[in-house]
């Protein structure tokens, strides 16, 4: 039997953020993941300002595959294109990095912080708990007894199911679909593109640049009961052939890997966040952004909040940890989640999407401010939560400014 203070299930950004926060607070942490790193993860690979700041707080340094982005190019359903610049010489406000590289770097960082990482060992099930602790069974490791378990094990969290609170038939709030391309010789080699196609609203298509003439190209749509994953596969070649997308990718671009689809969970405001001595973070907490589908920043945030709640509660007060974590998530993310969900509902209408992009592109100031808001330089719902206003609102440096 392995004994530890906290067992973290899942080695993605949420699990690593939790593990590092706890290790730095002096807790013994065991982290396990069924995959061996490096491993790929279906994702758009984009990092927002909020995510970058959290990665900097963890101590992660930009990796060789890291591509900093200085602007977003957005195309309206009407065909109007607007550039939204990000501040220059003030640090990083957006970046693109493949998850295979990002997650491996985070796992290495966790090891360096003293976390005992067991990759290639998946969660098998819960074991009968003894007084003051909980226990899990891990493939190839046997029983791990801990004061707390943090489940960072994805949308279909096996830990959640083991607690009896998995939702049968749950498929997430969004579908997403992506493919890597090499030899990109159009504007996508340099620009981050977002295309609001009329038939995808409130979803969108994207092309995110990577070093070496590569790009992550994909699209996402809400799961509305009408459009299915099968439809996305059929739509993909037609979408790539649309003149403005084909021109951006360029005639020499070639697919570097098979296309992949994945579900995106975005209902953190209606999800059980803790049960017994277990806290759920990241996709296991269904914490993705309902407006953009972004989940890396949300995983990092919920992971760091889980670590804070466990440290504050101590080993013998699980009810305090649960309540503290739920309170932190309600304060730090749920208002932004609800505002993003409301905006997503509005963007179903073409006239709203066209009007929003036209208004955001009115002046240099609106373009700069919208760019920073788009990449979560400040909390989405800050305008409605004055407690989060501060003197440098939308004026702070980005990440890695030093």
Tab-separated table of C-alpha atoms in Angstrom:
chain	number	residue	atom	x	y	z
A	1	UNK	CA	0.000	0.000	0.000
A	2	UNK	CA	1.127	3.541	-0.824
A	3	UNK	CA	0.283	6.219	1.749
A	4	UNK	CA	0.279	9.896	0.860
A	5	UNK	CA	-1.442	13.142	1.789
A	6	UNK	CA	-3.173	13.614	-1.565
A	7	UNK	CA	-3.657	11.352	-4.589
A	8	UNK	CA	-4.238	13.162	-7.887
A	9	UNK	CA	-5.814	11.187	-10.719
A	10	UNK	CA	-4.959	12.700	-14.107
A	11	UNK	CA	-1.760	14.334	-15.324
A	12	UNK	CA	-3.144	17.133	-17.492
A	13	UNK	CA	-2.943	20.851	-16.588
A	14	UNK	CA	-5.589	20.613	-13.852
A	15	UNK	CA	-3.981	17.663	-12.117
A	16	UNK	CA	-0.494	19.138	-12.323
A	17	UNK	CA	-1.653	22.542	-11.037
A	18	UNK	CA	-3.223	20.826	-8.026
A	19	UNK	CA	-0.202	18.630	-7.381
A	20	UNK	CA	2.324	21.459	-7.583
A	21	UNK	CA	0.248	23.739	-5.360
A	22	UNK	CA	0.031	21.024	-2.716
A	23	UNK	CA	3.691	20.011	-2.979
A	24	UNK	CA	4.779	23.612	-2.484
A	25	UNK	CA	2.613	23.732	0.634
A	26	UNK	CA	4.522	20.772	2.045
A	27	UNK	CA	2.044	18.010	1.235
A	28	UNK	CA	3.073	14.593	-0.054
A	29	UNK	CA	1.423	14.066	-3.433
A	30	UNK	CA	1.090	11.024	-5.681
A	31	UNK	CA	-0.090	11.713	-9.249
A	32	UNK	CA	-1.151	8.922	-11.561
A	33	UNK	CA	-2.286	8.867	-15.185
A	34	UNK	CA	-3.243	5.935	-17.393
A	35	UNK	CA	-1.119	7.314	-20.268
A	36	UNK	CA	2.655	7.525	-20.512
A	37	UNK	CA	3.997	10.968	-21.237
A	38	UNK	CA	4.538	12.480	-23.701
A	39	UNK	CA	1.086	11.780	-25.064
A	40	UNK	CA	-1.183	13.697	-27.424
A	41	UNK	CA	-4.436	15.283	-26.290
A	42	UNK	CA	-7.198	16.536	-28.589
A	43	UNK	CA	-7.211	20.310	-28.183
A	44	UNK	CA	-7.047	23.581	-30.061
A	45	UNK	CA	-3.677	24.175	-28.337
A	46	UNK	CA	-4.429	27.852	-27.616
A	47	UNK	CA	-3.311	29.529	-24.404
A	48	UNK	CA	-5.129	32.619	-23.177
A	49	UNK	CA	-3.611	35.379	-21.073
A	50	UNK	CA	-5.228	33.877	-17.997
A	51	UNK	CA	-3.783	30.452	-18.754
A	52	UNK	CA	-0.331	31.900	-19.456
A	53	UNK	CA	-0.268	33.755	-16.141
A	54	UNK	CA	-1.209	30.572	-14.287
A	55	UNK	CA	1.505	28.627	-16.115
A	56	UNK	CA	4.011	31.320	-15.179
A	57	UNK	CA	2.898	31.073	-11.543
A	58	UNK	CA	3.612	27.341	-11.679
A	59	UNK	CA	7.120	28.099	-12.891
A	60	UNK	CA	6.785	26.685	-16.405
A	61	UNK	CA	9.105	28.171	-19.019
A	62	UNK	CA	8.030	28.440	-22.678
A	63	UNK	CA	9.003	25.296	-24.580
A	64	UNK	CA	10.622	25.041	-28.059
A	65	UNK	CA	7.236	24.374	-29.672
A	66	UNK	CA	5.704	27.479	-28.082
A	67	UNK	CA	4.384	30.074	-30.572
A	68	UNK	CA	3.601	33.519	-29.183
A	69	UNK	CA	0.672	35.323	-30.837
A	70	UNK	CA	0.496	39.105	-31.227
A	71	UNK	CA	-3.026	39.501	-32.665
A	72	UNK	CA	-6.248	37.695	-33.492
A	73	UNK	CA	-7.771	38.004	-36.956
A	74	UNK	CA	-11.560	37.565	-36.806
A	75	UNK	CA	-13.891	37.153	-39.778
A	76	UNK	CA	-17.540	38.078	-39.303
A	77	UNK	CA	-20.423	36.040	-40.809
A	78	UNK	CA	-20.728	38.884	-43.331
A	79	UNK	CA	-17.122	38.441	-44.462
A	80	UNK	CA	-15.793	41.511	-42.652
A	81	UNK	CA	-12.286	40.915	-41.257
A	82	UNK	CA	-10.943	42.750	-38.216
A	83	UNK	CA	-7.508	42.515	-36.605
A	84	UNK	CA	-7.500	42.636	-32.810
A	85	UNK	CA	-3.917	43.416	-31.728
A	86	UNK	CA	-2.429	42.386	-28.412
A	87	UNK	CA	0.038	44.619	-26.536
A	88	UNK	CA	3.615	44.509	-27.768
A	89	UNK	CA	6.678	44.405	-25.494
A	90	UNK	CA	4.550	43.729	-22.391
A	91	UNK	CA	4.864	39.960	-22.120
A	92	UNK	CA	2.733	37.231	-23.661
A	93	UNK	CA	-1.024	37.580	-24.017
A	94	UNK	CA	-1.688	34.559	-26.240
A	95	UNK	CA	0.281	31.561	-27.423
A	96	UNK	CA	-0.159	28.229	-29.166
A	97	UNK	CA	1.640	25.052	-28.067
A	98	UNK	CA	0.768	21.413	-28.851
A	99	UNK	CA	-0.627	19.587	-25.865
A	100	UNK	CA	1.794	16.716	-26.389
A	101	UNK	CA	4.572	19.165	-25.542
A	102	UNK	CA	2.800	21.312	-22.935
A	103	UNK	CA	1.557	18.422	-20.821
A	104	UNK	CA	4.918	16.636	-20.895
A	105	UNK	CA	6.638	19.824	-19.722
A	106	UNK	CA	4.110	20.169	-16.887
A	107	UNK	CA	4.662	16.563	-15.781
A	108	UNK	CA	8.425	17.186	-15.700
A	109	UNK	CA	7.818	20.310	-13.617
A	110	UNK	CA	5.658	18.330	-11.168
A	111	UNK	CA	8.431	15.770	-10.733
A	112	UNK	CA	10.928	18.575	-10.106
A	113	UNK	CA	8.622	19.924	-7.368
A	114	UNK	CA	8.670	16.579	-5.560
A	115	UNK	CA	5.403	15.102	-6.831
A	116	UNK	CA	5.616	11.305	-7.167
A	117	UNK	CA	4.391	10.798	-10.733
A	118	UNK	CA	3.210	7.351	-11.875
A	119	UNK	CA	2.336	7.624	-15.563
A	120	UNK	CA	1.093	4.491	-17.254
A	121	UNK	CA	-0.966	3.583	-14.174
A	122	UNK	CA	-4.692	4.189	-14.455
A	123	UNK	CA	-7.382	4.519	-11.791
A	124	UNK	CA	-9.181	1.209	-11.207
A	125	UNK	CA	-11.655	1.987	-8.444
A	126	UNK	CA	-12.390	3.224	-4.954
A	127	UNK	CA	-11.498	1.102	-1.943
A	128	UNK	CA	-13.260	1.042	1.437
A	129	UNK	CA	-12.086	4.091	3.343
A	130	UNK	CA	-10.666	4.057	6.842
A	131	UNK	CA	-11.176	6.798	9.393
A	132	UNK	CA	-9.620	10.048	8.260
A	133	UNK	CA	-8.610	8.897	4.787
A	134	UNK	CA	-9.844	7.594	1.453
A	135	UNK	CA	-8.323	4.934	-0.784
A	136	UNK	CA	-8.137	4.168	-4.475
A	137	UNK	CA	-6.922	1.198	-6.471
A	138	UNK	CA	-4.387	1.995	-9.205
A	139	UNK	CA	-3.381	-0.298	-12.034
A	140	UNK	CA	-0.003	-1.859	-11.299
A	141	UNK	CA	0.392	0.031	-8.014
A	142	UNK	CA	-2.234	-1.493	-5.757
A	143	UNK	CA	-3.963	0.586	-3.100
A	144	UNK	CA	-3.160	4.258	-2.536
A	145	UNK	CA	-4.437	5.617	0.784
A	146	UNK	CA	-4.701	9.389	1.053
A	147	UNK	CA	-6.367	12.140	3.035
A	148	UNK	CA	-7.827	13.517	-0.223
A	149	UNK	CA	-8.281	12.496	-3.846
A	150	UNK	CA	-8.334	15.098	-6.610
A	151	UNK	CA	-9.978	13.849	-9.803
A	152	UNK	CA	-8.513	15.529	-12.882
A	153	UNK	CA	-9.387	12.585	-15.081
A	154	UNK	CA	-11.405	14.177	-17.864
A	155	UNK	CA	-14.978	14.656	-18.917
A	156	UNK	CA	-15.946	11.010	-18.376
A	157	UNK	CA	-14.142	10.924	-15.045
A	158	UNK	CA	-13.832	7.315	-13.822
A	159	UNK	CA	-13.486	8.693	-10.295
A	160	UNK	CA	-16.811	10.520	-10.633
A	161	UNK	CA	-18.435	7.311	-11.870
A	162	UNK	CA	-16.943	5.359	-8.966
A	163	UNK	CA	-18.642	7.813	-6.605
A	164	UNK	CA	-21.963	7.112	-8.320
A	165	UNK	CA	-22.401	10.635	-9.646
A	166	UNK	CA	-21.492	10.091	-13.294
A	167	UNK	CA	-24.203	11.208	-15.706
A	168	UNK	CA	-25.281	8.384	-18.031
A	169	UNK	CA	-25.221	9.470	-21.666
A	170	UNK	CA	-23.520	12.805	-20.989
A	171	UNK	CA	-21.727	14.015	-24.138
A	172	UNK	CA	-20.711	17.540	-23.221
A	173	UNK	CA	-21.968	20.935	-24.346
A	174	UNK	CA	-19.752	21.280	-27.441
A	175	UNK	CA	-18.241	19.142	-30.193
A	176	UNK	CA	-14.765	20.111	-31.413
A	177	UNK	CA	-12.804	18.856	-34.401
A	178	UNK	CA	-9.169	19.506	-35.330
A	179	UNK	CA	-6.355	18.514	-37.646
A	180	UNK	CA	-2.683	19.478	-37.827
A	181	UNK	CA	-1.263	20.801	-41.103
A	182	UNK	CA	2.329	21.095	-42.296
A	183	UNK	CA	3.785	23.380	-45.001
A	184	UNK	CA	1.232	26.082	-44.278
A	185	UNK	CA	2.126	28.872	-46.725
A	186	UNK	CA	-0.858	31.213	-46.434
A	187	UNK	CA	-1.521	33.841	-43.778
A	188	UNK	CA	-2.226	31.069	-41.234
A	189	UNK	CA	1.514	30.501	-41.008
A	190	UNK	CA	1.689	33.765	-39.049
A	191	UNK	CA	-1.832	34.765	-38.066
A	192	UNK	CA	-4.260	33.367	-35.532
A	193	UNK	CA	-7.578	33.189	-37.393
A	194	UNK	CA	-11.114	32.869	-36.017
A	195	UNK	CA	-13.871	32.466	-38.615
A	196	UNK	CA	-17.494	32.959	-37.544
A	197	UNK	CA	-19.137	30.956	-40.310
A	198	UNK	CA	-22.924	31.505	-40.584
A	199	UNK	CA	-23.665	27.769	-40.469
A	200	UNK	CA	-21.525	27.193	-37.367
A	201	UNK	CA	-22.844	29.943	-35.049
A	202	UNK	CA	-22.423	30.260	-32.147
A	203	UNK	CA	-19.510	27.997	-32.968
A	204	UNK	CA	-16.555	28.982	-35.117
A	205	UNK	CA	-13.621	27.678	-37.126
A	206	UNK	CA	-9.999	28.434	-36.309
A	207	UNK	CA	-6.434	28.240	-37.506
A	208	UNK	CA	-3.776	28.599	-34.819
A	209	UNK	CA	-0.142	28.974	-35.966
A	210	UNK	CA	2.660	26.739	-34.717
A	211	UNK	CA	6.408	26.978	-35.323
A	212	UNK	CA	7.881	25.616	-38.541
A	213	UNK	CA	5.006	26.389	-40.898
A	214	UNK	CA	2.512	24.244	-38.991
A	215	UNK	CA	-1.012	25.044	-37.841
A	216	UNK	CA	-3.793	23.571	-35.712
A	217	UNK	CA	-6.966	23.952	-37.798
A	218	UNK	CA	-10.411	23.038	-36.570
A	219	UNK	CA	-13.930	24.059	-35.651
A	220	UNK	CA	-16.332	23.753	-32.760
A	221	UNK	CA	-20.116	23.785	-32.502
A	222	UNK	CA	-22.482	23.519	-29.556
A	223	UNK	CA	-24.206	20.203	-28.973
A	224	UNK	CA	-27.746	21.274	-29.811
A	225	UNK	CA	-29.331	17.936	-30.646
A	226	UNK	CA	-29.306	18.757	-34.365
A	227	UNK	CA	-25.662	18.723	-35.483
A	228	UNK	CA	-23.807	15.487	-34.795
A	229	UNK	CA	-20.196	14.343	-34.777
A	230	UNK	CA	-20.896	12.416	-37.992
A	231	UNK	CA	-22.017	15.665	-39.610
A	232	UNK	CA	-18.769	17.347	-38.544
A	233	UNK	CA	-16.718	14.711	-40.355
A	234	UNK	CA	-18.715	15.227	-43.538
A	235	UNK	CA	-18.500	19.012	-43.224
A	236	UNK	CA	-14.714	19.107	-42.723
A	237	UNK	CA	-13.518	18.906	-46.379
A	238	UNK	CA	-16.148	21.418	-47.478
A	239	UNK	CA	-15.113	23.795	-44.712
A	240	UNK	CA	-11.438	23.547	-45.684
A	241	UNK	CA	-12.372	24.279	-49.306
A	242	UNK	CA	-14.131	27.567	-48.531
A	243	UNK	CA	-12.073	30.200	-50.376
A	244	UNK	CA	-11.129	32.373	-47.388
A	245	UNK	CA	-10.054	29.331	-45.329
A	246	UNK	CA	-8.221	27.628	-48.198
A	247	UNK	CA	-6.390	30.879	-48.971
A	248	UNK	CA	-5.367	31.338	-45.326
A	249	UNK	CA	-3.953	27.817	-45.059
A	250	UNK	CA	-2.308	28.018	-48.473
A	251	UNK	CA	-2.102	25.700	-51.482
A	252	UNK	CA	0.942	23.797	-50.234
A	253	UNK	CA	-0.532	22.836	-46.859
A	254	UNK	CA	-0.842	19.099	-46.226
A	255	UNK	CA	-2.534	17.226	-43.403
A	256	UNK	CA	0.100	16.058	-40.921
A	257	UNK	CA	-2.114	13.669	-38.953
A	258	UNK	CA	-5.671	12.274	-39.024
A	259	UNK	CA	-8.431	14.606	-37.925
A	260	UNK	CA	-9.853	14.025	-34.465
A	261	UNK	CA	-13.032	15.015	-32.655
A	262	UNK	CA	-13.651	15.425	-28.946
A	263	UNK	CA	-16.434	16.579	-26.601
A	264	UNK	CA	-16.196	19.690	-24.435
A	265	UNK	CA	-17.938	19.800	-21.014
A	266	UNK	CA	-19.133	23.264	-19.959
A	267	UNK	CA	-21.582	23.122	-17.070
A	268	UNK	CA	-19.509	23.840	-13.991
A	269	UNK	CA	-22.380	25.847	-12.489
A	270	UNK	CA	-24.615	22.721	-12.467
A	271	UNK	CA	-22.083	20.057	-11.524
A	272	UNK	CA	-21.165	18.316	-8.274
A	273	UNK	CA	-17.659	19.628	-7.542
A	274	UNK	CA	-16.837	17.501	-4.505
A	275	UNK	CA	-17.944	14.313	-2.835
A	276	UNK	CA	-16.563	12.902	0.410
A	277	UNK	CA	-12.798	13.473	0.340
A	278	UNK	CA	-12.702	13.898	-3.449
A	279	UNK	CA	-12.562	17.184	-5.362
A	280	UNK	CA	-13.129	17.374	-9.132
A	281	UNK	CA	-11.131	19.767	-11.322
A	282	UNK	CA	-10.797	20.684	-14.997
A	283	UNK	CA	-12.926	18.656	-17.409
A	284	UNK	CA	-13.930	16.381	-14.523
A	285	UNK	CA	-15.578	19.500	-13.050
A	286	UNK	CA	-17.009	20.351	-16.498
A	287	UNK	CA	-15.312	23.703	-16.265
A	288	UNK	CA	-14.658	24.618	-19.928
A	289	UNK	CA	-15.642	28.017	-21.317
A	290	UNK	CA	-19.143	27.806	-22.870
A	291	UNK	CA	-18.329	30.670	-25.263
A	292	UNK	CA	-15.007	29.513	-26.723
A	293	UNK	CA	-14.681	25.908	-25.578
A	294	UNK	CA	-11.301	26.737	-24.011
A	295	UNK	CA	-10.390	24.480	-21.114
A	296	UNK	CA	-6.683	24.763	-20.288
A	297	UNK	CA	-7.013	27.961	-18.270
A	298	UNK	CA	-10.076	26.608	-16.474
A	299	UNK	CA	-8.252	23.383	-15.612
A	300	UNK	CA	-5.282	25.310	-14.235
A	301	UNK	CA	-7.593	27.593	-12.252
A	302	UNK	CA	-9.755	24.860	-10.706
A	303	UNK	CA	-6.642	22.817	-9.934
A	304	UNK	CA	-5.020	25.695	-8.087
A	305	UNK	CA	-8.274	26.393	-6.207
A	306	UNK	CA	-8.527	22.736	-5.146
A	307	UNK	CA	-5.003	22.879	-3.747
A	308	UNK	CA	-5.833	26.062	-1.832
A	309	UNK	CA	-8.982	24.536	-0.362
A	310	UNK	CA	-7.200	21.374	0.805
A	311	UNK	CA	-4.338	23.308	2.383
A	312	UNK	CA	-6.742	25.661	4.158
A	313	UNK	CA	-8.915	22.825	5.493
A	314	UNK	CA	-6.162	20.549	6.747
A	315	UNK	CA	-6.148	16.769	6.760
A	316	UNK	CA	-9.042	16.151	9.128
A	317	UNK	CA	-11.739	18.521	7.878
A	318	UNK	CA	-12.961	17.258	4.471
A	319	UNK	CA	-16.232	19.123	4.810
A	320	UNK	CA	-14.274	22.382	5.079
A	321	UNK	CA	-12.250	21.463	1.986
A	322	UNK	CA	-15.415	20.697	0.009
A	323	UNK	CA	-17.200	23.869	1.042
A	324	UNK	CA	-14.089	25.982	0.546
A	325	UNK	CA	-13.464	24.625	-2.927
A	326	UNK	CA	-17.077	25.087	-4.015
A	327	UNK	CA	-17.030	28.643	-2.669
A	328	UNK	CA	-13.790	29.469	-4.510
A	329	UNK	CA	-15.088	28.099	-7.815
A	330	UNK	CA	-18.377	30.002	-7.423
A	331	UNK	CA	-16.437	33.198	-6.818
A	332	UNK	CA	-13.550	32.829	-9.280
A	333	UNK	CA	-15.162	31.189	-12.308
A	334	UNK	CA	-18.940	30.675	-12.174
A	335	UNK	CA	-19.860	34.363	-12.868
A	336	UNK	CA	-17.632	34.328	-15.951
A	337	UNK	CA	-19.028	30.956	-17.009
A	338	UNK	CA	-22.601	32.238	-16.840
A	339	UNK	CA	-21.790	35.413	-18.736
A	340	UNK	CA	-19.986	33.402	-21.427
A	341	UNK	CA	-22.996	31.077	-21.718
A	342	UNK	CA	-25.312	34.058	-22.158
A	343	UNK	CA	-23.072	35.542	-24.845
A	344	UNK	CA	-22.937	32.199	-26.634
A	345	UNK	CA	-26.741	32.105	-26.795
A	346	UNK	CA	-26.776	35.599	-28.307
A	347	UNK	CA	-24.178	34.672	-30.922
A	348	UNK	CA	-26.535	32.101	-32.406
A	349	UNK	CA	-27.999	35.037	-34.342
A	350	UNK	CA	-25.978	36.251	-37.336
A	351	UNK	CA	-26.983	39.866	-36.839
A	352	UNK	CA	-25.665	39.780	-33.265
A	353	UNK	CA	-22.348	38.244	-34.330
A	354	UNK	CA	-21.952	40.759	-37.167
A	355	UNK	CA	-22.864	43.679	-34.905
A	356	UNK	CA	-20.508	42.572	-32.124
A	357	UNK	CA	-17.520	42.324	-34.466
A	358	UNK	CA	-18.384	45.631	-36.131
A	359	UNK	CA	-18.655	47.355	-32.739
A	360	UNK	CA	-15.441	45.782	-31.448
A	361	UNK	CA	-13.615	47.006	-34.545
A	362	UNK	CA	-14.822	50.618	-34.260
A	363	UNK	CA	-11.531	52.182	-33.124
A	364	UNK	CA	-7.981	51.375	-32.123
A	365	UNK	CA	-9.053	51.425	-28.473
A	366	UNK	CA	-11.974	49.006	-28.984
A	367	UNK	CA	-9.795	46.661	-31.033
A	368	UNK	CA	-7.063	46.589	-28.387
A	369	UNK	CA	-9.535	46.203	-25.528
A	370	UNK	CA	-11.551	43.497	-27.266
A	371	UNK	CA	-8.382	41.554	-28.030
A	372	UNK	CA	-7.416	41.551	-24.372
A	373	UNK	CA	-10.948	40.636	-23.285
A	374	UNK	CA	-11.123	37.855	-25.869
A	375	UNK	CA	-7.970	36.275	-24.442
A	376	UNK	CA	-9.162	36.587	-20.840
A	377	UNK	CA	-6.699	39.233	-19.728
A	378	UNK	CA	-9.344	39.996	-17.110
A	379	UNK	CA	-12.223	37.805	-15.904
A	380	UNK	CA	-15.015	37.719	-18.487
A	381	UNK	CA	-17.676	38.993	-16.129
A	382	UNK	CA	-15.498	41.641	-14.495
A	383	UNK	CA	-17.830	44.344	-15.793
A	384	UNK	CA	-20.582	42.806	-13.645
A	385	UNK	CA	-18.410	42.053	-10.612
A	386	UNK	CA	-16.928	45.357	-9.379
A	387	UNK	CA	-15.024	43.560	-6.606
A	388	UNK	CA	-12.589	42.485	-9.326
A	389	UNK	CA	-11.920	45.969	-10.666
A	390	UNK	CA	-8.457	47.365	-10.019
A	391	UNK	CA	-6.304	50.320	-11.031
A	392	UNK	CA	-4.558	48.446	-13.860
A	393	UNK	CA	-7.702	46.954	-15.357
A	394	UNK	CA	-6.850	45.847	-18.933
A	395	UNK	CA	-3.469	47.490	-18.410
A	396	UNK	CA	-1.379	44.822	-16.729
A	397	UNK	CA	1.610	43.155	-18.388
A	398	UNK	CA	1.094	39.740	-19.859
A	399	UNK	CA	2.839	36.580	-18.725
A	400	UNK	CA	6.606	36.140	-18.869
A	401	UNK	CA	7.043	39.922	-19.073
A	402	UNK	CA	10.428	39.744	-17.363
